[in-house]
Amino acid sequence: MILKNISLKNFTNYEDAYCDFDENINIFVGDNAQGKSNLLESIYYISTISSSKKNKDRELIKWGRDYFSISAHFFNQHGENKVSVKVVGNKKEVYLNNYKIEKRKEYIGYLITVIFNPEDLYIIKGEPALRRQYIDNELSKTDVEYFVDSIKYKKVLEQRNILLKEYKRKKVSDELMDIWEEQLSKYGIKIINKRLELIDQLKEISKKIHYRITDDAENLQISYQTNIDIENIEDSYRQLMKKNRQKDIERGYTSVGPHRDDLEILINGISAKKFASQGQQRTISLSLKISEIEFIKRKTGEYPILLLDDVLSELDKNRKHKLLEEIENKVQTIITTTDLNDIENFFIDKGKIIIIQDGKVL
Amino acid sequence: MIGHIKPLINLIGELKRLPGIGPRSAERIAYSILDMDEDAVASIGKALMDAKLNIKRCPVCFSITDEIPCRICKDQLRDKSVICIVENAKDVIALEKAGNYKGFYHVLEGSLSPGRNIGPDNLRIKELLERLDKGEFVEVIIALNPNVEGEATAMYLNRLLKPFSMKVTRIAHGLPIGGELEFADEMTLMYAFEDRKEL
């Protein structure tokens, strides 16, 4: 996929901006708080119709204005497309090639971006929720069914949790518990199966990439962690939920299911979360992001657009070289930096430099 | 200043109770009411009260009606072998507009939702079972919404209906008529495939 250009009106600190992109490497340069990350965020926004930082839409409107709009031209395997979004107060209108998009799921897969920022270190270091989010993000970008099922799963989970609390106060019929558990396991099983399929592919991809990036020094192994027996998922899931019902009632939440699972990351056989150095963890997060790109390529037939938010300064020269080798002439990449010195010359030689100053693209 | 005009503040406050009416719309409607003739305003007021006083729940099917029992439940020409279960009276009206269904209805007045504190006892399920016990129905058609609450309710009903040994069906999910295949979203297409039938 290639992003050709983007225009913004009243988006964050931009009043009116337009930017053309090179199909290889683009570098946004500017001091802090000039709008580099906001411009990158607008690209992410137009690809998912939502913020990467979970900001509310209205928070993205320029101070003192009552709407923002973003429009972009891009190429994918189906040809040239135009997408535009306008947010006025709580209302959002999205058009793809002049057809109105009613639901977000109709737009999934048209323009895919992968964003890599310094906080991605926490995929390795942080809580399980962040690793689940990494998995969910990856699947939701390419799989409409997964996207819809995970929304439904969350709704049913909420309902069961409320029922658990109610059970404690007054008797709820076991039949009713059965029904909600049946619904929960229906969506939960679909979600876990899709995640297993993903991890199955991703573990091979990421192992290879990580060997390349570390010059064969580190063996990266990832695996899906769940207390459900995945060989016999249909029965095991339901039995486990039934078995835990009493415990769940006491605690007031559901202890089994994809919302409790985790991704185990091992480096040379030991836990990367506990034992890897900060530098190693950073490299693993790089490998996982490049793996995400490769997975999307396998699944959709084309590379997504890579957004690197302030991460190059965190990588050493060798890692930067490796990253470039992985993306060169394949993946359109957009980089932000405060200092061109942080970016090796080989990036600069191949890239288009775009200067950002005070909410303007110069 | 608007803050001092009590009747206007009152009117805006009342209008805001309506679904889909926020402060802005309430204000706009209030000002346009002020601009109307007295007769027109009186007739809006009368229509509101008339509807409220004369429209009741049918004690048989729990749809809305101005006669008791409702015209559908009274109709001797309808097919006594089928009953269709829906969430709201609005759904009955929608299905009646479609016009091809000639059986009876049963309105649950909602769907199961622990989050909104709606359990089986808050729905017209007991009344449904009584009807099925007494009636001559041989088929129950479940026409609930395809969201998680509707699905859970359908599953619950399906279990309850097992002992009646009736045919239990649900309406199909699928492509909108007049829609081109290429414009349908993937989920709709998937459901349409699952619900395909022989020609």
Coordinates of C-alpha atoms in Angstrom, one line a residue:
Chain A
M1 CA 0.0 0.0 0.0
I2 CA 1.2 3.5 -0.8
L3 CA -0.1 6.6 0.7
K4 CA 0.1 9.4 -1.9
N5 CA -1.0 12.4 0.1
I6 CA -3.0 13.6 3.0
S7 CA -4.8 16.9 3.8
L8 CA -5.9 18.0 7.2
K9 CA -8.3 20.7 8.4
N10 CA -8.4 21.7 12.1
F11 CA -6.8 18.4 13.2
T12 CA -5.0 18.8 16.5
N13 CA -2.5 21.7 16.0
Y14 CA -3.0 21.9 12.2
E15 CA -5.3 24.4 10.7
D16 CA -4.8 23.6 7.1
A17 CA -2.1 21.3 5.9
Y18 CA -1.2 19.2 2.9
C19 CA 1.6 16.7 2.5
D20 CA 2.8 14.5 -0.5
F21 CA 4.6 11.3 0.2
D22 CA 7.4 9.4 -1.4
E23 CA 6.7 5.7 -1.9
N24 CA 9.8 4.6 0.1
I25 CA 11.0 6.6 3.1
N26 CA 9.6 9.8 4.4
I27 CA 11.1 11.7 7.4
F28 CA 9.2 14.3 9.4
V29 CA 11.8 16.6 11.0
G30 CA 11.0 19.3 13.6
D31 CA 11.4 20.4 17.2
N32 CA 9.2 19.0 20.0
A33 CA 5.6 20.0 20.0
Q34 CA 5.5 21.2 16.4
G35 CA 3.1 18.5 15.2
K36 CA 5.2 15.6 13.8
S37 CA 3.4 13.0 15.9
N38 CA 0.1 14.6 15.2
L39 CA 0.7 14.3 11.5
L40 CA 1.6 10.7 11.9
E41 CA -1.5 10.2 14.1
S42 CA -3.6 11.6 11.3
I43 CA -2.3 8.9 9.0
Y44 CA -3.1 6.2 11.6
Y45 CA -6.5 7.8 12.1
I46 CA -7.4 7.7 8.4
S47 CA -6.4 4.0 8.2
T48 CA -8.4 2.9 11.2
I49 CA -10.9 5.7 11.7
S50 CA -9.8 5.9 15.3
S51 CA -7.0 7.3 17.3
S52 CA -4.0 5.2 18.2
K53 CA -3.9 6.6 21.7
K54 CA -7.6 6.1 22.4
N55 CA -8.3 9.8 22.3
K56 CA -11.9 10.7 21.8
D57 CA -12.6 12.2 18.4
R58 CA -13.6 15.6 19.7
E59 CA -10.3 15.8 21.5
L60 CA -8.6 15.8 18.1
I61 CA -10.4 19.0 17.0
K62 CA -8.1 22.0 16.9
W63 CA -8.7 24.2 20.0
G64 CA -11.6 26.7 19.3
R65 CA -12.9 25.0 16.2
D66 CA -16.0 22.8 15.8
Y67 CA -14.8 20.2 13.4
F68 CA -11.8 18.5 11.9
S69 CA -11.4 16.7 8.6
I70 CA -8.8 14.4 7.0
S71 CA -8.7 13.2 3.5
A72 CA -6.1 11.0 1.8
H73 CA -5.3 9.4 -1.6
F74 CA -3.7 5.9 -1.5
F75 CA -3.0 3.0 -3.7
N76 CA -3.7 -0.6 -2.8
Q77 CA -3.9 -3.8 -4.9
H78 CA -7.3 -2.7 -6.1
G79 CA -6.2 0.6 -7.4
E80 CA -6.3 4.2 -6.3
N81 CA -8.7 5.2 -3.5
K82 CA -9.8 8.3 -1.8
V83 CA -10.9 8.3 1.8
S84 CA -12.2 11.2 3.8
V85 CA -13.4 11.6 7.3
K86 CA -15.1 14.6 9.0
V87 CA -15.8 14.9 12.7
V88 CA -18.3 17.5 13.9
G89 CA -18.9 17.3 17.6
N90 CA -19.9 13.7 18.2
K91 CA -20.8 13.0 14.6
K92 CA -18.4 11.3 12.2
E93 CA -18.8 10.9 8.5
V94 CA -16.6 8.7 6.4
Y95 CA -16.5 8.4 2.6
L96 CA -14.5 5.9 0.6
N97 CA -14.4 6.7 -3.1
N98 CA -17.4 8.9 -2.6
Y99 CA -19.5 6.1 -1.0
K100 CA -20.6 6.7 2.5
I101 CA -19.1 4.2 5.0
E102 CA -21.8 3.4 7.7
K103 CA -19.8 1.1 9.9
R104 CA -16.1 0.8 10.6
K105 CA -16.0 -2.8 9.7
E106 CA -16.8 -1.9 6.0
Y107 CA -13.5 -0.1 5.7
I108 CA -11.3 -2.8 7.3
G109 CA -8.4 -3.8 5.1
Y110 CA -8.4 -0.9 2.6
L111 CA -5.5 1.1 4.2
I112 CA -3.4 -0.7 6.8
T113 CA -0.8 1.0 9.0
V114 CA 1.5 -0.4 11.6
I115 CA 2.7 2.1 14.2
F116 CA 5.9 1.6 16.2
N117 CA 6.7 3.9 19.0
P118 CA 8.9 3.9 22.1
E119 CA 6.0 2.6 24.3
D120 CA 5.9 -0.6 22.4
L121 CA 8.7 -1.7 24.7
Y122 CA 5.9 -2.5 27.1
I123 CA 4.6 -5.3 24.8
I124 CA 7.5 -7.2 26.3
K125 CA 7.9 -5.5 29.7
G126 CA 4.3 -4.6 30.6
E127 CA 1.1 -6.3 31.7
P128 CA -0.6 -9.1 29.7
A129 CA -3.3 -6.7 28.6
L130 CA -0.7 -4.9 26.3
R131 CA 0.3 -8.2 24.7
R132 CA -3.4 -9.1 24.1
Q133 CA -3.8 -5.7 22.6
Y134 CA -0.9 -6.3 20.2
I135 CA -2.6 -9.6 19.1
D136 CA -6.0 -7.9 18.8
N137 CA -4.7 -5.0 16.8
E138 CA -3.0 -7.3 14.4
L139 CA -6.1 -9.5 13.8
S140 CA -8.6 -6.6 13.7
K141 CA -6.7 -4.9 10.9
T142 CA -7.2 -7.7 8.5
D143 CA -10.0 -9.8 9.8
V144 CA -13.5 -8.3 9.9
E145 CA -15.0 -11.3 11.6
Y146 CA -12.5 -11.1 14.4
F147 CA -13.2 -7.4 14.8
V148 CA -16.9 -8.0 15.1
D149 CA -16.6 -11.1 17.3
S150 CA -14.3 -9.3 19.8
I151 CA -16.8 -6.5 20.2
K152 CA -19.5 -9.0 20.8
Y153 CA -17.3 -10.9 23.2
K154 CA -16.7 -7.8 25.3
K155 CA -20.4 -7.1 25.4
V156 CA -21.3 -10.6 26.5
L157 CA -18.5 -10.6 29.1
E158 CA -19.8 -7.4 30.6
Q159 CA -23.3 -9.0 30.8
R160 CA -21.9 -12.2 32.5
N161 CA -19.9 -10.1 35.0
I162 CA -23.0 -8.2 36.0
L163 CA -24.9 -11.4 36.3
L164 CA -22.1 -12.8 38.6
K165 CA -22.5 -9.8 40.9
E166 CA -26.3 -10.1 40.9
Y167 CA -26.0 -13.8 41.7
K168 CA -24.2 -12.9 44.9
R169 CA -27.0 -10.6 46.0
K170 CA -30.0 -12.6 44.9
K171 CA -30.4 -16.0 43.3
V172 CA -30.1 -16.0 39.5
S173 CA -31.4 -19.0 37.7
D174 CA -28.6 -21.4 36.7
E175 CA -30.3 -21.6 33.3
L176 CA -29.7 -17.9 32.8
M177 CA -26.1 -18.4 33.7
D178 CA -25.9 -21.2 31.2
I179 CA -27.2 -19.0 28.4
W180 CA -24.7 -16.2 28.9
E181 CA -21.9 -18.7 29.3
E182 CA -22.9 -20.4 26.1
Q183 CA -22.8 -17.1 24.3
L184 CA -19.5 -16.2 25.9
S185 CA -17.9 -19.5 24.9
K186 CA -19.3 -19.2 21.4
Y187 CA -17.4 -16.0 20.8
G188 CA -14.5 -16.8 23.1
I189 CA -13.7 -20.0 21.1
K190 CA -13.8 -18.2 17.8
I191 CA -11.4 -15.5 19.2
I192 CA -8.9 -18.1 20.7
N193 CA -8.9 -20.1 17.5
K194 CA -8.1 -17.1 15.4
R195 CA -5.4 -16.0 17.9
L196 CA -3.8 -19.5 17.8
E197 CA -3.8 -19.4 14.0
L198 CA -2.1 -16.0 14.1
I199 CA 0.6 -17.1 16.7
D200 CA 1.2 -20.2 14.7
Q201 CA 2.3 -18.1 11.7
L202 CA 3.8 -15.3 13.8
K203 CA 6.2 -17.5 15.8
E204 CA 7.9 -18.7 12.6
I205 CA 8.1 -15.2 11.1
S206 CA 9.3 -13.6 14.2
K207 CA 11.9 -16.2 14.9
K208 CA 13.5 -15.7 11.5
I209 CA 13.4 -12.0 11.7
H210 CA 14.8 -11.9 15.2
Y211 CA 17.7 -14.2 14.1
R212 CA 18.4 -11.8 11.2
I213 CA 18.3 -8.7 13.4
T214 CA 20.5 -10.2 16.2
D215 CA 23.0 -11.8 13.8
D216 CA 21.8 -15.3 14.9
A217 CA 22.5 -14.5 18.6
E218 CA 19.0 -14.7 19.9
N219 CA 16.4 -17.3 19.6
L220 CA 12.9 -15.7 19.9
Q221 CA 10.1 -18.0 20.8
I222 CA 6.5 -16.8 21.2
S223 CA 3.6 -18.9 22.3
Y224 CA -0.1 -18.4 23.3
Q225 CA -0.8 -18.9 27.0
T226 CA -4.2 -20.0 28.1
N227 CA -5.5 -22.3 30.8
I228 CA -8.0 -23.8 28.3
D229 CA -6.9 -27.1 26.7
I230 CA -6.5 -26.0 23.1
E231 CA -6.6 -29.6 21.8
N232 CA -10.1 -29.9 23.0
I233 CA -11.2 -26.3 23.1
E234 CA -14.9 -26.6 22.7
D235 CA -15.4 -28.9 25.8
S236 CA -12.5 -27.6 27.8
Y237 CA -13.7 -24.0 27.6
R238 CA -17.2 -24.8 28.7
Q239 CA -16.1 -27.1 31.4
L240 CA -13.6 -24.7 32.8
M241 CA -16.1 -21.9 32.9
K242 CA -18.6 -24.1 34.7
K243 CA -16.0 -25.3 37.1
N244 CA -15.0 -21.7 37.9
R245 CA -18.5 -20.4 38.2
Q246 CA -18.6 -20.5 42.0
K247 CA -15.2 -18.8 42.2
D248 CA -16.2 -16.2 39.7
I249 CA -19.4 -15.4 41.6
E250 CA -17.3 -14.7 44.7
R251 CA -14.8 -12.6 42.8
G252 CA -17.4 -10.9 40.6
Y253 CA -15.5 -11.4 37.4
T254 CA -14.9 -14.0 34.7
S255 CA -11.6 -15.8 35.2
V256 CA -11.5 -17.9 32.0
G257 CA -11.4 -16.7 28.4
P258 CA -9.4 -14.8 25.8
H259 CA -9.5 -11.7 28.0
R260 CA -7.3 -13.4 30.5
D261 CA -4.8 -15.1 28.1
D262 CA -1.3 -14.0 27.5
L263 CA 1.6 -14.2 25.0
E264 CA 4.7 -15.8 26.3
I265 CA 7.9 -14.4 24.9
L266 CA 11.1 -16.3 25.4
I267 CA 14.6 -15.3 24.4
N268 CA 17.2 -18.1 24.3
G269 CA 14.7 -20.2 26.4
I270 CA 14.2 -17.7 29.2
S271 CA 11.4 -15.2 29.9
A272 CA 12.0 -11.9 28.0
K273 CA 9.7 -10.0 30.4
K274 CA 11.7 -11.0 33.4
F275 CA 15.3 -11.5 32.2
A276 CA 16.0 -9.6 29.0
S277 CA 17.8 -6.3 29.2
Q278 CA 16.1 -3.1 28.1
G279 CA 18.1 -3.1 24.9
Q280 CA 17.1 -6.7 24.2
Q281 CA 13.5 -5.9 24.9
R282 CA 13.6 -3.0 22.5
T283 CA 15.0 -5.3 19.8
I284 CA 12.3 -7.8 20.4
S285 CA 9.6 -5.2 20.1
L286 CA 11.2 -4.2 16.8
S287 CA 11.1 -7.8 15.6
L288 CA 7.5 -8.2 16.6
K289 CA 6.5 -5.1 14.7
I290 CA 8.4 -6.2 11.6
S291 CA 6.7 -9.6 12.0
E292 CA 3.3 -7.9 12.1
I293 CA 4.2 -6.3 8.7
E294 CA 5.1 -9.7 7.2
F295 CA 2.0 -11.3 8.6
I296 CA -0.2 -8.6 7.0
K297 CA 1.7 -9.1 3.7
R298 CA 1.0 -12.9 3.9
K299 CA -2.6 -12.4 4.8
T300 CA -3.6 -9.6 2.4
G301 CA -1.0 -9.9 -0.3
E302 CA 0.5 -6.5 0.3
Y303 CA 2.6 -4.6 2.7
P304 CA 1.0 -2.1 5.1
I305 CA 2.5 1.4 5.7
L306 CA 5.0 1.6 8.6
L307 CA 4.8 4.5 11.0
L308 CA 7.9 5.0 13.2
D309 CA 7.2 7.5 15.9
D310 CA 10.4 8.7 17.5
V311 CA 11.9 5.2 17.7
L312 CA 15.1 5.5 15.6
S313 CA 16.9 7.4 18.3
E314 CA 16.3 4.5 20.6
L315 CA 18.0 1.9 18.3
D316 CA 21.8 1.5 17.8
K317 CA 23.4 1.9 14.4
N318 CA 23.4 -1.8 13.7
R319 CA 19.7 -2.2 14.5
K320 CA 18.8 0.7 12.3
H321 CA 20.7 -1.0 9.5
K322 CA 18.8 -4.2 10.0
L323 CA 15.5 -2.4 10.1
L324 CA 16.3 -0.7 6.8
E325 CA 17.2 -4.0 5.2
E326 CA 13.8 -5.4 6.3
I327 CA 11.8 -2.5 4.8
E328 CA 13.9 -1.2 2.0
N329 CA 12.0 -0.9 -1.3
K330 CA 9.1 -2.9 0.1
V331 CA 7.4 -1.0 2.8
Q332 CA 6.4 2.6 2.6
T333 CA 7.7 4.1 5.8
I334 CA 7.1 7.4 7.6
I335 CA 9.5 8.4 10.3
T336 CA 9.4 11.2 12.8
T337 CA 12.5 12.7 14.5
T338 CA 13.7 15.8 16.3
D339 CA 17.2 15.5 15.0
L340 CA 18.4 14.3 11.6
N341 CA 21.6 13.2 13.3
D342 CA 19.6 10.4 15.0
I343 CA 18.9 9.0 11.6
E344 CA 21.8 7.4 9.7
N345 CA 22.7 8.8 6.4
F346 CA 21.5 5.7 4.6
F347 CA 17.9 6.6 5.6
I348 CA 18.4 10.2 4.7
D349 CA 19.8 9.4 1.3
K350 CA 16.8 7.3 0.4
G351 CA 14.2 9.4 2.1
K352 CA 12.1 12.5 1.5
I353 CA 12.7 15.1 4.2
I354 CA 9.5 16.9 5.3
I355 CA 10.0 19.8 7.8
I356 CA 7.3 20.4 10.3
Q357 CA 7.1 23.7 12.2
D358 CA 4.4 25.2 14.4
G359 CA 1.5 23.1 12.9
K360 CA 2.7 23.7 9.3
V361 CA 4.2 21.4 6.7
L362 CA 7.0 23.5 5.1
Chain B
M1 CA -31.8 36.5 29.2
I2 CA -33.1 32.9 28.6
G3 CA -32.3 31.9 32.2
H4 CA -35.1 34.1 33.5
I5 CA -37.9 32.8 31.1
K6 CA -39.2 30.0 33.3
P7 CA -41.8 28.5 30.8
L8 CA -39.1 28.3 28.1
I9 CA -36.6 26.6 30.4
N10 CA -39.4 24.2 31.4
L11 CA -40.3 23.4 27.8
I12 CA -36.6 22.8 26.9
G13 CA -36.2 20.6 30.0
E14 CA -39.3 18.5 29.1
L15 CA -38.2 18.1 25.4
K16 CA -34.8 16.8 26.5
R17 CA -36.5 13.8 28.0
L18 CA -37.2 12.5 24.5
P19 CA -34.8 10.0 23.0
G20 CA -32.4 11.5 20.5
I21 CA -33.1 15.1 21.7
G22 CA -30.1 16.8 23.2
P23 CA -29.9 20.3 24.7
R24 CA -29.3 21.9 21.2
S25 CA -32.2 20.2 19.5
A26 CA -34.5 20.8 22.5
E27 CA -33.7 24.5 22.2
R28 CA -34.4 24.6 18.5
I29 CA -37.7 22.8 18.9
A30 CA -38.7 25.0 21.8
Y31 CA -38.1 28.2 19.7
S32 CA -40.0 26.8 16.8
I33 CA -43.0 26.0 19.1
L34 CA -42.9 29.6 20.2
D35 CA -43.2 30.7 16.6
M36 CA -46.2 28.4 15.9
D37 CA -50.0 29.4 16.0
E38 CA -51.7 28.6 19.2
D39 CA -54.0 26.1 17.4
A40 CA -51.0 24.2 16.1
V41 CA -49.4 23.9 19.5
A42 CA -52.8 22.9 21.0
S43 CA -53.1 20.1 18.4
I44 CA -49.6 18.8 19.2
G45 CA -50.5 18.7 22.9
K46 CA -53.7 17.0 22.2
A47 CA -52.1 14.4 19.9
L48 CA -49.6 13.6 22.7
M49 CA -52.3 13.1 25.3
D50 CA -54.6 11.2 22.9
A51 CA -51.8 8.8 22.0
K52 CA -50.9 8.3 25.6
L53 CA -54.5 7.7 26.8
N54 CA -55.8 5.6 23.9
I55 CA -52.9 3.4 23.0
K56 CA -52.6 0.4 25.3
R57 CA -50.8 -2.9 25.4
C58 CA -52.8 -5.8 24.0
P59 CA -53.3 -8.2 26.9
V60 CA -52.8 -11.2 24.5
C61 CA -49.7 -10.3 22.4
F62 CA -48.4 -7.2 24.2
S63 CA -48.2 -5.2 21.0
I64 CA -49.6 -1.6 21.1
T65 CA -53.2 -1.1 20.2
D66 CA -56.2 1.1 20.5
E67 CA -58.7 -1.8 20.8
I68 CA -58.6 -4.8 23.1
P69 CA -57.6 -7.3 22.1
C70 CA -55.7 -5.9 19.2
R71 CA -56.8 -6.2 15.5
I72 CA -54.2 -8.9 14.8
C73 CA -55.2 -11.1 17.8
K74 CA -58.8 -10.6 16.9
D75 CA -58.4 -11.5 13.3
Q76 CA -60.1 -14.9 12.6
L77 CA -58.6 -15.2 9.2
R78 CA -54.9 -15.3 10.4
D79 CA -52.9 -18.5 10.5
K80 CA -53.5 -20.0 14.0
S81 CA -50.6 -22.4 13.6
V82 CA -47.7 -19.9 13.7
I83 CA -46.5 -17.4 16.3
C84 CA -43.7 -15.0 15.8
I85 CA -41.7 -13.7 18.8
V86 CA -40.4 -10.1 18.6
E87 CA -38.7 -7.7 21.0
N88 CA -40.9 -4.6 20.5
A89 CA -44.2 -3.4 19.1
K90 CA -42.2 -1.5 16.5
D91 CA -41.0 -4.9 15.2
V92 CA -44.7 -6.1 14.7
I93 CA -45.4 -2.9 12.7
A94 CA -42.3 -3.5 10.6
L95 CA -43.2 -7.1 9.9
E96 CA -46.8 -6.2 9.2
K97 CA -45.6 -3.7 6.6
A98 CA -43.7 -6.5 4.9
G99 CA -47.1 -8.2 4.7
N100 CA -46.2 -11.8 3.9
Y101 CA -46.5 -13.1 7.5
K102 CA -50.1 -14.1 8.3
G103 CA -49.7 -15.7 11.7
F104 CA -49.8 -14.2 15.2
Y105 CA -47.3 -12.3 17.3
H106 CA -45.9 -12.2 20.8
V107 CA -44.0 -9.1 22.0
L108 CA -41.5 -9.7 24.7
E109 CA -41.1 -6.0 25.5
G110 CA -37.3 -6.2 25.4
S111 CA -34.5 -8.7 25.5
L112 CA -32.4 -10.3 28.2
S113 CA -29.7 -7.9 29.5
P114 CA -28.2 -8.2 33.0
G115 CA -26.6 -4.8 32.3
R116 CA -30.0 -3.1 32.1
N117 CA -31.3 -5.3 34.8
I118 CA -33.7 -7.2 32.5
G119 CA -34.1 -10.9 33.4
P120 CA -36.7 -13.4 32.2
D121 CA -39.2 -12.2 34.7
N122 CA -39.1 -8.7 33.2
L123 CA -40.1 -10.1 29.8
R124 CA -43.4 -11.5 28.7
I125 CA -42.1 -15.0 28.8
K126 CA -44.6 -16.5 31.3
E127 CA -47.4 -15.1 29.1
L128 CA -45.8 -16.7 26.0
L129 CA -45.6 -20.1 27.6
E130 CA -49.3 -19.8 28.7
R131 CA -50.3 -19.0 25.1
L132 CA -48.3 -21.9 23.7
D133 CA -49.9 -24.2 26.2
K134 CA -53.4 -23.2 25.3
G135 CA -53.0 -22.4 21.6
E136 CA -52.9 -24.5 18.5
F137 CA -49.5 -23.3 17.4
V138 CA -47.2 -25.8 15.7
E139 CA -44.4 -23.4 14.8
V140 CA -42.6 -20.7 16.7
I141 CA -40.6 -18.1 14.7
I142 CA -38.0 -16.2 16.6
A143 CA -37.5 -12.8 15.1
L144 CA -35.2 -11.1 17.6
N145 CA -32.4 -8.6 16.8
P146 CA -29.0 -10.1 15.8
N147 CA -27.1 -8.4 18.7
V148 CA -25.8 -10.3 21.8
E149 CA -28.9 -9.6 23.9
G150 CA -31.2 -10.9 21.1
E151 CA -29.0 -14.0 20.6
A152 CA -29.0 -14.8 24.3
T153 CA -32.8 -14.3 24.5
A154 CA -33.3 -16.6 21.4
M155 CA -31.1 -19.3 23.0
Y156 CA -33.0 -19.0 26.3
L157 CA -36.4 -19.3 24.5
N158 CA -35.1 -22.2 22.5
R159 CA -34.4 -24.1 25.7
L160 CA -37.7 -23.2 27.2
L161 CA -39.6 -24.3 24.1
K162 CA -37.9 -27.7 23.9
P163 CA -40.6 -29.5 26.1
F164 CA -43.4 -28.2 23.7
S165 CA -42.0 -30.2 20.8
M166 CA -42.9 -27.5 18.4
K167 CA -41.0 -26.5 15.3
V168 CA -38.7 -23.5 16.4
T169 CA -37.2 -21.4 13.6
R170 CA -35.5 -18.1 13.4
I171 CA -35.6 -15.6 10.6
A172 CA -32.6 -15.5 8.3
H173 CA -29.7 -13.1 8.3
G174 CA -28.5 -12.0 4.9
L175 CA -28.2 -9.7 2.0
P176 CA -30.5 -6.7 1.7
I177 CA -32.8 -7.0 -1.4
G178 CA -31.6 -4.7 -4.1
G179 CA -28.1 -4.6 -2.7
E180 CA -25.3 -5.6 -5.1
L181 CA -23.1 -8.4 -3.8
E182 CA -19.9 -6.4 -4.2
F183 CA -21.2 -3.7 -1.8
A184 CA -22.2 -6.0 1.0
D185 CA -19.8 -6.2 3.9
E186 CA -18.0 -9.4 4.6
M187 CA -19.9 -10.3 7.7
T188 CA -23.2 -10.0 6.0
L189 CA -21.9 -12.1 3.1
M190 CA -20.7 -14.7 5.6
Y191 CA -24.1 -14.9 7.3
A192 CA -25.8 -15.0 3.9
F193 CA -23.7 -18.1 3.1
E194 CA -24.4 -19.8 6.3
D195 CA -28.1 -19.2 5.8
R196 CA -28.2 -20.2 2.1
K197 CA -31.0 -22.5 0.9
E198 CA -31.7 -24.8 -1.9
L199 CA -33.2 -23.5 -5.0

